XYZ file of C-alpha atoms in Angstrom:
721
model
C 30.497 -13.301 -58.542
C 28.123 -13.442 -61.534
C 25.670 -16.328 -61.265
C 26.244 -17.687 -64.779
C 24.816 -21.151 -65.316
C 26.538 -23.564 -67.682
C 24.146 -26.186 -69.103
C 25.739 -29.639 -69.191
C 25.152 -33.295 -68.311
C 25.806 -35.642 -65.406
C 29.075 -37.652 -65.579
C 27.545 -40.950 -64.481
C 24.912 -43.227 -66.059
C 23.535 -43.445 -69.590
C 20.586 -41.173 -68.880
C 23.098 -38.315 -69.073
C 20.703 -36.148 -67.073
C 20.740 -32.453 -67.844
C 22.017 -30.110 -65.151
C 23.230 -26.543 -64.805
C 26.512 -25.700 -63.103
C 26.896 -22.378 -61.307
C 30.149 -21.018 -59.863
C 30.764 -21.070 -56.113
C 32.840 -18.729 -53.944
C 35.637 -21.290 -53.590
C 36.144 -21.529 -57.351
C 34.136 -24.705 -57.769
C 30.662 -25.327 -59.125
C 27.275 -26.223 -57.696
C 24.613 -28.316 -59.415
C 21.330 -26.578 -60.198
C 18.230 -28.117 -61.785
C 17.853 -27.946 -65.549
C 14.164 -28.631 -66.222
C 14.405 -28.020 -69.992
C 16.191 -31.321 -70.689
C 13.512 -33.912 -71.541
C 15.258 -37.011 -70.174
C 15.214 -35.961 -66.505
C 13.251 -32.677 -66.528
C 15.389 -31.352 -63.692
C 15.345 -34.452 -61.495
C 18.695 -35.817 -60.320
C 19.787 -38.711 -58.144
C 22.251 -38.337 -55.286
C 25.202 -39.183 -57.507
C 24.385 -36.385 -59.926
C 23.749 -33.839 -57.163
C 27.089 -34.605 -55.498
C 29.172 -34.979 -58.677
C 31.132 -31.734 -58.056
C 32.604 -33.287 -54.901
C 34.991 -35.342 -57.058
C 36.346 -32.134 -58.619
C 37.975 -31.134 -55.314
C 41.770 -31.199 -55.247
C 41.851 -33.301 -52.093
C 39.811 -36.002 -53.811
C 41.179 -36.172 -57.332
C 44.614 -36.439 -58.918
C 46.360 -33.166 -59.718
C 49.893 -34.187 -60.679
C 51.482 -37.023 -62.674
C 52.864 -39.960 -60.705
C 55.676 -42.329 -61.657
C 56.896 -45.436 -59.911
C 60.211 -45.085 -58.166
C 61.632 -47.560 -55.681
C 58.321 -49.412 -55.572
C 56.226 -46.311 -54.772
C 54.362 -43.754 -56.867
C 55.956 -40.321 -56.598
C 55.138 -36.961 -58.149
C 56.704 -36.133 -61.502
C 56.540 -33.535 -64.254
C 54.381 -34.031 -67.315
C 57.366 -34.323 -69.694
C 58.940 -36.998 -67.498
C 55.683 -38.948 -67.190
C 54.907 -38.775 -70.920
C 58.466 -39.746 -71.810
C 58.206 -42.794 -69.560
C 54.980 -43.918 -71.218
C 56.381 -43.430 -74.703
C 59.572 -45.276 -73.774
C 57.669 -48.160 -72.194
C 55.360 -48.625 -75.178
C 58.156 -48.158 -77.724
C 60.377 -50.691 -75.954
C 57.592 -53.268 -75.908
C 56.783 -52.692 -79.559
C 60.429 -52.981 -80.573
C 61.086 -56.150 -78.573
C 57.794 -58.025 -79.002
C 55.854 -56.405 -81.869
C 52.890 -53.999 -81.907
C 50.343 -56.498 -80.566
C 52.365 -56.763 -77.350
C 51.015 -53.262 -76.605
C 47.363 -53.103 -75.577
C 44.878 -50.300 -74.992
C 41.864 -50.520 -72.682
C 39.234 -47.777 -72.672
C 36.084 -46.891 -70.804
C 32.392 -46.313 -71.370
C 32.661 -42.963 -69.601
C 35.022 -41.442 -72.176
C 33.509 -38.827 -74.458
C 32.978 -39.647 -78.122
C 36.012 -37.541 -78.979
C 38.254 -39.459 -76.558
C 36.933 -42.862 -77.623
C 37.514 -41.931 -81.260
C 41.023 -40.669 -80.542
C 41.925 -43.728 -78.477
C 40.900 -46.141 -81.227
C 42.782 -44.145 -83.838
C 45.871 -43.960 -81.594
C 45.900 -47.727 -81.006
C 45.609 -48.569 -84.684
C 47.804 -46.030 -86.457
C 50.330 -45.002 -83.780
C 50.843 -48.246 -81.874
C 49.699 -50.423 -84.794
C 48.043 -52.820 -82.359
C 44.885 -54.857 -82.744
C 44.697 -55.236 -78.957
C 42.123 -52.627 -77.959
C 38.800 -53.016 -76.212
C 36.884 -51.286 -73.437
C 34.782 -51.928 -70.370
C 31.587 -51.297 -72.333
C 32.022 -54.910 -73.475
C 30.775 -55.705 -69.944
C 27.737 -53.436 -70.379
C 25.500 -54.121 -73.372
C 27.466 -56.161 -75.880
C 24.950 -59.027 -75.803
C 22.067 -56.679 -76.554
C 24.098 -55.081 -79.331
C 24.855 -58.452 -80.931
C 21.215 -59.544 -80.711
C 19.985 -56.214 -82.085
C 22.288 -56.380 -85.091
C 21.309 -59.992 -85.709
C 17.588 -59.185 -85.642
C 17.316 -55.620 -86.901
C 20.589 -55.025 -88.765
C 21.406 -52.116 -86.442
C 22.050 -51.602 -82.751
C 21.044 -48.522 -80.829
C 20.187 -48.854 -77.139
C 16.651 -47.525 -77.430
C 15.144 -47.187 -80.916
C 12.748 -44.598 -79.500
C 12.985 -41.761 -76.947
C 12.128 -42.321 -73.289
C 9.153 -40.007 -73.682
C 7.372 -42.794 -75.631
C 7.265 -45.105 -72.596
C 4.337 -43.438 -70.772
C 2.240 -43.669 -73.943
C 2.607 -47.396 -74.562
C 0.283 -50.030 -73.106
C 2.666 -52.420 -71.364
C 6.383 -52.635 -70.641
C 8.250 -55.816 -69.730
C 11.375 -54.679 -67.899
C 13.887 -57.532 -67.774
C 16.791 -57.529 -65.321
C 16.820 -53.816 -64.543
C 16.599 -52.140 -61.163
C 16.318 -48.651 -62.604
C 14.897 -47.238 -59.373
C 18.470 -47.575 -58.079
C 20.611 -47.543 -61.220
C 18.969 -44.546 -62.950
C 16.319 -43.150 -60.572
C 15.173 -40.147 -62.670
C 13.939 -42.559 -65.361
C 11.430 -44.141 -62.983
C 9.004 -41.283 -63.563
C 8.397 -42.495 -67.140
C 7.215 -45.851 -65.787
C 5.122 -44.211 -63.090
C 3.475 -42.094 -65.788
C 2.900 -45.262 -67.822
C 0.854 -46.689 -64.952
C -0.891 -43.363 -64.328
C -1.993 -43.479 -67.982
C -3.505 -46.934 -67.554
C -0.551 -48.948 -68.814
C 1.049 -51.839 -66.963
C 4.575 -52.697 -65.895
C 5.967 -56.244 -65.667
C 9.351 -56.576 -63.943
C 11.506 -59.687 -64.373
C 14.099 -59.967 -61.593
C 15.125 -62.683 -59.106
C 14.994 -60.009 -56.387
C 12.056 -57.904 -55.285
C 13.904 -54.653 -55.900
C 12.640 -51.111 -55.495
C 11.751 -51.290 -59.173
C 9.891 -54.599 -58.798
C 7.835 -53.022 -56.012
C 6.447 -50.574 -58.599
C 5.318 -53.354 -60.939
C 1.829 -54.636 -61.664
C 3.396 -58.084 -62.025
C 6.754 -59.250 -60.700
C 8.242 -62.428 -62.163
C 11.162 -63.774 -60.072
C 12.974 -66.399 -62.162
C 15.970 -68.327 -60.977
C 19.134 -66.463 -62.121
C 20.316 -67.611 -65.536
C 16.898 -68.763 -66.762
C 15.655 -65.617 -68.539
C 16.059 -67.376 -71.893
C 13.662 -70.146 -70.879
C 11.224 -67.557 -69.527
C 11.102 -65.635 -72.800
C 10.650 -68.845 -74.777
C 7.834 -69.931 -72.469
C 6.016 -66.650 -73.056
C 6.431 -67.011 -76.829
C 5.093 -70.574 -76.620
C 1.952 -69.248 -74.954
C 1.613 -66.456 -77.519
C 1.499 -69.123 -80.224
C -0.735 -71.524 -78.283
C -3.257 -68.797 -77.443
C -3.439 -67.486 -81.012
C -1.861 -64.123 -80.213
C 0.690 -64.039 -83.066
C 0.338 -61.005 -85.348
C 0.343 -63.094 -88.528
C 0.053 -60.147 -90.924
C 3.026 -58.343 -89.360
C 5.104 -61.528 -89.276
C 4.366 -62.133 -92.953
C 5.039 -58.588 -94.116
C 7.959 -57.450 -91.952
C 9.945 -60.462 -90.734
C 11.829 -63.566 -91.866
C 12.650 -66.850 -90.145
C 9.456 -67.246 -88.133
C 8.860 -70.946 -88.678
C 12.225 -71.963 -87.249
C 11.869 -69.643 -84.253
C 8.318 -70.847 -83.683
C 9.412 -74.488 -83.655
C 12.166 -73.707 -81.140
C 9.738 -71.901 -78.839
C 7.146 -74.677 -78.966
C 9.665 -77.015 -77.321
C 9.391 -74.842 -74.186
C 5.925 -75.640 -72.885
C 4.715 -73.765 -69.773
C 5.125 -76.552 -67.220
C 8.667 -77.209 -68.425
C 9.489 -73.500 -68.158
C 7.971 -73.379 -64.675
C 10.329 -76.156 -63.552
C 13.359 -74.346 -64.989
C 12.569 -70.806 -63.879
C 10.387 -71.166 -60.788
C 7.826 -68.823 -62.374
C 4.376 -70.405 -62.177
C 2.238 -71.179 -65.214
C -0.525 -68.773 -64.066
C 2.091 -65.999 -63.833
C 3.316 -66.836 -67.338
C -0.226 -66.673 -68.711
C -0.919 -63.382 -66.937
C 2.256 -61.846 -68.357
C 1.227 -62.851 -71.882
C -2.248 -61.398 -71.388
C -0.886 -58.086 -70.056
C 1.641 -57.806 -72.876
C -0.623 -58.776 -75.771
C -3.939 -57.079 -74.967
C -2.879 -53.423 -75.398
C -2.363 -51.986 -78.868
C 1.235 -51.050 -78.030
C 3.900 -52.688 -75.858
C 7.651 -52.749 -75.262
C 10.349 -55.050 -73.904
C 13.357 -53.400 -72.276
C 16.371 -55.406 -71.122
C 19.362 -54.518 -68.978
C 22.317 -56.340 -67.494
C 20.260 -59.153 -65.928
C 19.609 -61.140 -69.127
C 22.602 -59.697 -70.980
C 25.485 -60.515 -68.616
C 25.201 -64.244 -69.218
C 27.191 -66.753 -71.244
C 24.050 -67.029 -73.394
C 23.160 -63.336 -73.243
C 22.888 -62.817 -77.009
C 20.414 -65.675 -77.378
C 18.518 -64.512 -74.291
C 18.033 -61.025 -75.696
C 17.196 -62.638 -79.039
C 14.371 -64.583 -77.402
C 12.867 -61.369 -76.019
C 13.196 -59.770 -79.458
C 11.405 -62.797 -80.957
C 8.543 -62.153 -78.530
C 8.309 -58.582 -79.793
C 8.418 -59.629 -83.435
C 5.809 -62.384 -83.092
C 3.357 -59.930 -81.516
C 4.082 -57.113 -83.980
C 5.787 -55.003 -81.307
C 8.867 -53.746 -83.165
C 9.231 -51.002 -85.737
C 5.832 -49.578 -84.840
C 4.996 -46.392 -82.944
C 5.051 -46.727 -79.135
C 6.278 -50.326 -79.408
C 9.576 -52.144 -79.686
C 12.568 -53.771 -78.085
C 15.192 -51.630 -76.370
C 18.256 -51.973 -74.183
C 18.842 -49.751 -71.161
C 22.513 -48.865 -71.601
C 24.435 -48.606 -68.327
C 27.536 -46.422 -68.612
C 27.468 -42.705 -69.337
C 28.761 -43.096 -72.892
C 28.416 -46.841 -73.272
C 26.518 -46.226 -76.521
C 28.812 -43.705 -78.186
C 31.915 -45.256 -76.680
C 31.712 -48.304 -78.891
C 30.415 -46.560 -82.008
C 33.649 -44.791 -82.842
C 36.483 -47.239 -82.531
C 37.579 -48.337 -79.056
C 35.841 -51.714 -79.378
C 38.047 -54.526 -80.689
C 36.133 -55.128 -83.915
C 34.817 -51.678 -84.839
C 35.825 -48.543 -86.680
C 34.177 -45.096 -86.369
C 30.540 -44.881 -87.383
C 29.889 -48.392 -86.061
C 31.699 -49.838 -89.071
C 33.140 -53.344 -88.942
C 36.911 -53.535 -88.828
C 37.000 -56.600 -91.076
C 34.951 -54.900 -93.831
C 37.356 -53.908 -96.660
C 35.175 -50.965 -97.729
C 34.997 -49.658 -94.152
C 38.760 -49.985 -93.743
C 39.393 -48.131 -96.979
C 36.991 -45.318 -96.088
C 38.287 -44.694 -92.547
C 41.914 -45.064 -93.639
C 41.191 -42.359 -96.196
C 39.903 -40.025 -93.505
C 43.006 -40.762 -91.426
C 45.372 -40.385 -94.379
C 46.931 -43.837 -94.114
C 47.039 -46.964 -96.256
C 44.184 -49.385 -95.371
C 46.738 -52.188 -95.062
C 48.233 -50.291 -92.135
C 45.125 -50.881 -90.035
C 45.363 -54.043 -87.907
C 42.511 -56.523 -87.826
C 40.093 -57.223 -84.960
C 41.657 -57.988 -81.596
C 40.616 -59.679 -78.379
C 37.479 -58.836 -76.426
C 37.788 -57.135 -73.028
C 38.143 -60.129 -70.718
C 40.283 -62.038 -73.195
C 42.571 -59.020 -73.465
C 42.846 -58.715 -69.669
C 43.474 -62.442 -69.356
C 46.392 -62.161 -71.821
C 48.201 -59.432 -69.844
C 51.664 -60.522 -68.862
C 51.570 -63.222 -71.539
C 51.882 -62.040 -75.109
C 50.660 -58.591 -74.030
C 53.509 -56.868 -72.189
C 52.353 -53.225 -71.886
C 48.972 -51.592 -71.354
C 47.671 -48.043 -71.744
C 44.422 -47.738 -69.798
C 41.974 -44.809 -69.835
C 38.973 -44.411 -67.563
C 38.488 -47.961 -66.304
C 39.142 -49.872 -63.077
C 39.246 -53.592 -63.960
C 40.829 -54.565 -60.635
C 37.330 -54.068 -59.202
C 35.039 -54.326 -62.223
C 36.317 -57.332 -64.183
C 35.062 -60.876 -63.604
C 37.420 -63.212 -61.755
C 38.964 -59.993 -60.471
C 41.744 -61.545 -58.374
C 43.065 -63.247 -61.503
C 42.796 -60.015 -63.511
C 44.664 -58.145 -60.771
C 47.395 -60.782 -60.906
C 47.655 -60.406 -64.699
C 47.901 -56.610 -64.395
C 50.669 -56.964 -61.812
C 52.580 -59.218 -64.220
C 52.819 -56.560 -66.968
C 56.175 -55.118 -67.948
C 54.587 -51.673 -68.124
C 51.236 -50.098 -67.171
C 50.126 -46.504 -67.748
C 46.795 -45.215 -66.456
C 44.951 -41.982 -67.241
C 42.261 -41.242 -64.656
C 40.715 -38.553 -62.508
C 41.317 -40.444 -59.238
C 43.862 -42.951 -57.958
C 41.757 -46.053 -58.570
C 42.712 -49.524 -57.410
C 44.074 -50.202 -60.907
C 45.980 -46.908 -61.034
C 47.696 -47.842 -57.758
C 49.426 -50.663 -59.666
C 50.643 -48.479 -62.545
C 54.149 -47.432 -63.536
C 52.819 -44.036 -64.628
C 49.552 -42.311 -63.670
C 48.365 -39.205 -65.515
C 45.787 -36.853 -63.932
C 43.191 -35.927 -66.551
C 40.285 -33.522 -66.783
C 36.744 -34.330 -65.704
C 33.284 -33.649 -67.106
C 32.959 -30.076 -65.747
C 36.463 -29.107 -66.864
C 36.205 -30.057 -70.530
C 33.915 -29.867 -73.525
C 32.902 -32.969 -75.431
C 30.002 -35.113 -76.566
C 28.349 -38.251 -75.232
C 25.527 -40.400 -76.594
C 22.863 -41.422 -74.112
C 20.776 -44.588 -73.965
C 18.280 -43.179 -76.497
C 20.955 -42.576 -79.143
C 20.722 -38.849 -78.403
C 24.106 -37.158 -78.956
C 24.683 -34.520 -76.267
C 27.095 -31.674 -75.589
C 28.877 -31.472 -72.253
C 30.266 -27.977 -71.741
C 33.297 -26.818 -69.808
C 32.195 -24.855 -66.749
C 35.474 -24.372 -64.829
C 39.188 -24.569 -65.479
C 40.993 -27.724 -64.378
C 43.589 -27.425 -61.615
C 47.153 -26.619 -62.681
C 48.919 -29.832 -63.608
C 45.820 -31.555 -65.022
C 45.493 -32.129 -68.781
C 42.864 -33.683 -71.026
C 43.048 -37.187 -72.481
C 43.154 -35.551 -75.923
C 46.359 -33.734 -74.927
C 47.793 -37.039 -73.704
C 47.120 -38.714 -77.067
C 48.581 -35.732 -78.915
C 51.789 -35.788 -76.867
C 52.206 -39.565 -77.059
C 51.630 -39.522 -80.825
C 54.367 -36.913 -81.142
C 56.751 -39.127 -79.161
C 55.806 -42.446 -80.775
C 54.803 -41.609 -84.319
C 57.016 -42.901 -87.069
C 55.528 -40.311 -89.442
C 56.722 -36.751 -89.096
C 54.001 -34.546 -87.674
C 51.748 -37.448 -86.723
C 50.629 -35.560 -83.623
C 48.755 -33.211 -85.962
C 46.335 -36.083 -86.516
C 45.514 -35.889 -82.800
C 44.228 -32.362 -82.154
C 43.648 -31.274 -78.565
C 40.501 -29.251 -79.300
C 37.408 -31.420 -78.805
C 35.346 -29.674 -81.486
C 38.113 -30.229 -84.012
C 38.203 -33.929 -83.095
C 34.419 -34.110 -83.429
C 34.618 -32.604 -86.914
C 36.933 -35.448 -87.936
C 34.695 -37.998 -86.192
C 31.781 -36.685 -88.264
C 33.710 -37.299 -91.461
C 34.814 -40.745 -90.311
C 31.258 -41.755 -89.347
C 29.632 -40.480 -92.553
C 27.842 -43.310 -94.316
C 28.265 -45.700 -91.399
C 25.375 -47.147 -89.371
C 26.053 -44.574 -86.631
C 26.225 -41.552 -88.916
C 27.002 -38.334 -86.992
C 28.007 -36.299 -90.055
C 25.042 -33.919 -89.843
C 25.592 -33.144 -86.147
C 27.485 -30.040 -85.025
C 28.261 -28.534 -81.643
C 25.974 -25.638 -82.563
C 23.048 -27.991 -83.199
C 23.666 -29.910 -80.009
C 23.584 -26.677 -78.010
C 20.454 -25.381 -79.716
C 18.417 -28.604 -79.944
C 19.084 -30.334 -76.599
C 20.859 -33.099 -78.463
C 20.403 -34.822 -81.824
C 19.516 -38.485 -82.414
C 21.718 -40.521 -84.726
C 21.693 -41.468 -87.546
C 21.905 -37.890 -88.726
C 23.654 -37.619 -92.104
C 24.870 -34.351 -93.506
C 22.879 -32.833 -96.376
C 24.324 -33.746 -99.786
C 27.420 -31.607 -100.358
C 26.668 -29.933 -97.038
C 29.130 -28.693 -94.452
C 32.102 -30.277 -96.163
C 31.268 -33.771 -94.962
C 31.827 -36.766 -97.226
C 28.686 -37.989 -98.959
C 26.892 -40.630 -96.923
C 25.188 -43.892 -97.827
C 21.446 -43.885 -97.196
C 20.334 -45.926 -94.177
C 17.111 -47.905 -94.721
C 16.329 -47.879 -90.984
C 15.469 -44.182 -90.914
C 12.008 -42.645 -90.839
C 10.744 -41.299 -94.142
C 10.126 -37.899 -92.584
C 13.805 -37.688 -91.554
C 15.113 -37.524 -95.108
C 15.591 -33.768 -95.277
C 15.232 -31.581 -98.319
C 16.418 -33.185 -101.574
C 18.341 -30.053 -102.430
C 20.458 -30.559 -99.321
C 19.509 -27.126 -97.953
C 17.662 -28.488 -94.932
C 19.723 -30.186 -92.204
C 18.711 -33.717 -91.345
C 16.573 -33.572 -88.173
C 18.066 -36.694 -86.636
C 16.224 -39.969 -86.088
C 14.523 -40.342 -82.714
C 12.540 -43.423 -83.853
C 14.089 -46.226 -85.868
C 12.601 -48.954 -88.072
C 9.123 -47.452 -88.590
C 9.175 -48.277 -92.299
C 11.866 -50.924 -92.642
C 14.616 -52.555 -90.646
C 18.298 -52.025 -91.426
C 18.660 -55.383 -93.151
C 19.242 -55.858 -96.882
C 15.572 -56.687 -97.518
C 14.171 -54.426 -94.788
C 12.792 -57.374 -92.788
C 13.592 -58.179 -89.174
C 15.108 -61.587 -88.532
C 13.748 -64.150 -86.107
C 16.588 -66.234 -84.683
C 15.710 -69.699 -83.349
C 17.129 -70.160 -79.838
C 16.751 -72.800 -77.129
C 17.266 -72.772 -73.393
C 20.566 -74.005 -72.071
C 21.996 -74.048 -68.579
C 24.313 -71.408 -67.190
C 28.026 -72.098 -67.545
C 28.141 -72.974 -63.867
C 25.165 -74.536 -62.080
C 24.907 -75.255 -58.319
C 26.132 -78.617 -57.088
C 26.860 -80.331 -53.786
C 29.991 -78.285 -53.139
C 28.583 -74.933 -54.321
C 24.810 -75.208 -53.791
C 23.711 -71.548 -54.008
C 23.490 -69.060 -56.888
C 25.187 -65.649 -56.706
C 23.944 -62.671 -58.670
C 25.465 -59.182 -58.600
C 24.373 -55.617 -59.252
C 24.386 -52.003 -58.109
C 22.995 -49.874 -55.298
C 21.629 -46.370 -55.698
C 24.396 -44.452 -53.901
C 27.382 -45.979 -55.723
C 28.372 -46.273 -59.374
C 30.240 -49.043 -61.224
C 33.599 -49.809 -59.529
C 32.991 -46.935 -57.096
C 36.309 -45.275 -57.941
C 34.636 -41.850 -57.896
C 31.494 -42.285 -55.790
C 33.376 -43.955 -52.917
C 35.179 -40.623 -52.500
C 31.958 -38.703 -51.803
C 31.029 -38.495 -48.103
C 27.279 -38.240 -48.646
C 27.218 -41.304 -50.885
C 29.397 -43.344 -48.546
C 27.093 -42.502 -45.656
C 24.195 -43.954 -47.636
C 26.116 -47.027 -48.870
C 29.283 -47.494 -46.808
C 30.277 -50.963 -47.926
C 29.432 -54.333 -49.462
C 26.852 -56.767 -48.146
C 25.450 -60.210 -48.855
C 21.689 -60.286 -49.349
C 20.142 -63.644 -48.453
C 16.732 -65.094 -47.652
C 15.776 -65.799 -43.993
C 15.544 -69.550 -44.679
C 19.088 -69.611 -46.048
C 20.319 -67.431 -43.171
C 18.703 -69.780 -40.638
C 20.314 -72.841 -42.201
C 23.658 -71.100 -42.058
C 23.104 -69.711 -38.562
C 23.804 -66.123 -39.654
C 21.937 -63.106 -38.279
C 21.465 -59.634 -39.773
C 24.754 -57.722 -39.894
C 27.004 -60.660 -39.087
C 29.892 -61.357 -41.500
C 29.350 -64.121 -43.993
C 31.810 -65.579 -46.484
C 30.744 -66.266 -50.064
C 33.034 -68.750 -51.813
C 33.164 -69.661 -55.489
C 35.631 -71.666 -57.541
C 37.530 -68.427 -58.141
C 37.843 -66.984 -54.660
C 36.286 -65.820 -51.408
C 34.551 -62.576 -50.412
C 33.355 -61.546 -46.945
C 30.663 -58.980 -46.147
C 27.861 -58.400 -43.612
C 24.645 -60.360 -44.052
C 21.489 -58.504 -45.082
C 18.554 -60.840 -44.407
C 15.442 -60.186 -46.518
C 12.497 -61.932 -48.119
C 13.108 -59.805 -51.233
C 15.386 -62.496 -52.682
C 14.833 -66.117 -53.650
C 15.880 -68.728 -51.036
C 18.295 -70.337 -53.529
C 20.084 -67.073 -54.408
C 22.334 -64.487 -52.782
C 23.097 -60.992 -54.060
C 26.192 -58.815 -53.716
C 26.803 -55.289 -55.064
C 30.086 -54.942 -56.952
C 31.264 -51.416 -56.093
C 33.959 -52.235 -53.530
C 37.519 -53.602 -53.594
C 39.237 -55.695 -50.962
C 37.673 -58.416 -48.866
C 34.145 -57.651 -50.056
C 34.969 -57.530 -53.783
C 32.043 -59.322 -55.453
C 33.918 -59.789 -58.709
C 36.446 -61.996 -56.978
C 33.679 -64.586 -57.267
C 32.153 -64.004 -60.699
C 32.566 -66.333 -63.655
C 34.398 -65.134 -66.795
C 32.606 -67.691 -69.011
C 31.956 -65.810 -72.264
C 28.986 -65.557 -74.583
C 30.219 -67.046 -77.878
C 28.898 -64.120 -79.926
C 29.188 -61.004 -77.769
C 32.109 -62.176 -75.587
C 30.161 -60.920 -72.563
C 31.227 -62.562 -69.273
C 28.636 -64.308 -67.114
C 28.536 -61.752 -64.290
C 24.928 -62.475 -63.346
C 25.114 -66.050 -62.155
C 27.633 -68.449 -60.680
C 27.650 -71.219 -58.099
C 28.789 -70.402 -54.554
C 28.686 -71.711 -51.020
C 28.242 -69.683 -47.856
C 30.353 -70.018 -44.731
C 30.196 -68.445 -41.305
C 33.073 -66.227 -40.275
C 34.575 -66.847 -36.843
C 34.151 -64.034 -34.334
């Protein structure tokens, strides 16, 4: 057997680590290091190394399933597709197009996300589409757009991190969530820089820090405001930068000055000396960065919380300058690209706004439909799930498992069960797929070609390395076949090609001129250049792509040749000359601390926070099927401080019940001083009795519509026996 390596990328987190796949004797593939890819330089975590295990026929779905007599039974593809088309058509005829909903996933390729959004809007005619990426970085996106006029996870490549002077890492345990990235922070310290970690737990990442701040969950907003107060009080504001490159400082300054250090200490539990040391470490170097993750973002005030950290960057001149800035560490594999091209409730391809008449007209032109045919913005993810069984009667779901991953999960499961019709496309029989009327087995990362966009805004090419098993089709084929069955226009399925490169060519045209402009990116470039950073417009009159609108956020040296002969090089670093606002200035936004939606009280006196462990990923639908990963992380647990365990009378390994206003979860106790005495932690990868999201609060951020996963009030109970 020839040892031909196929270069591709990991199917899991937003690092999208490079790997090579080589064929094995049994017809599968093995993962081999790919040191040429700059994000991971060959390093992989256990999830990436074992990813081929989910390709095995005994693990994954290989035939369509339909519900018959209460059970899922094997069926042919024509029968399964006919059932889906009939179910959706019946709902649309009886209740209108908005009674049909579509729910996508942050692991879908750009081509699939684009096709799913187009299918919802011009085939089903529904406004009811969103995706699980709403639970990932929507608060950071909203804050970034509000401040900078543009959202991209990181406005600079990861390779800049070791060369800065200080990084404040807020609410990220990247040593477990994306281990290969830790080397950039280790190199930062090796180069004389410092790392500040903000986390209520002393995680593996916090252990690497020069300073660990452990605020009470839900108080990150107060912490950021307290640091900005000290920046002002100690005369550390970069007045020249604020004057030349920002707007709104006086209002933001006044809001911050109401959060004096002693007040912030009382709210957060972080001492005044620690606050002062953090300010010193952040302000003394020439360059510095703030990076946030789900900790500050998954709150009912997540947008304002991220905004407060952005204000800290702006006041100190740490945004839009080399080796400095604010960035968000995206979580899901294509969480960035997944929302840029149309599966988010309020967006059209190219990160255009669905309620913008010019955007509607442009994209409708690419799709060959009247702009009035496009529905308006729909519900956000949790609001959509909450409406299932009410005015939403049918759901088409691709690549998500909300029975485990959604907040208030028992309620969401109940709503899913109440649907008239549910169809699921997935690679495994997830807990959500088990409830479906029809389940379609679809191709995985190694069996298909397509693009993703990693946390840096680097568009990447995943390549097909092996053929899928007989009976497995791609999501693009599913959309094509359903469009043929449902489309009122003759030949509508032709608008849903099954070839990924053909879909990407249309995506390029649809994104041209939008904030996330991919029009200058081709599969050939992605293969040759190890990815291309957006925005990357096509040269004028080049490659048949519609003329784009210039983006003021791009570097001057990324403009390309005026004749259009030179391809745009892509934009690894944003905002170096101006921000993507009408006047080129970043916007301060005045924010003030407010309590979490649910604070502890006499009945529920403890705070719960949730997160991930290194050996599992998201809802665990795939990783829980890998023996090596299950050996490392076999099930849920409740992490609690020894003082809390002693009060409860619970020892290490004994079952403990965690109860919130929404439900009860039971898991073994893990007693550790790595967590605050007033807080417990649960990972959210498992269903059943230990499902952490049974407990979590769906209170929504008013701007981003992000649920408050990261903090809610609970009580602990012993479990008899």
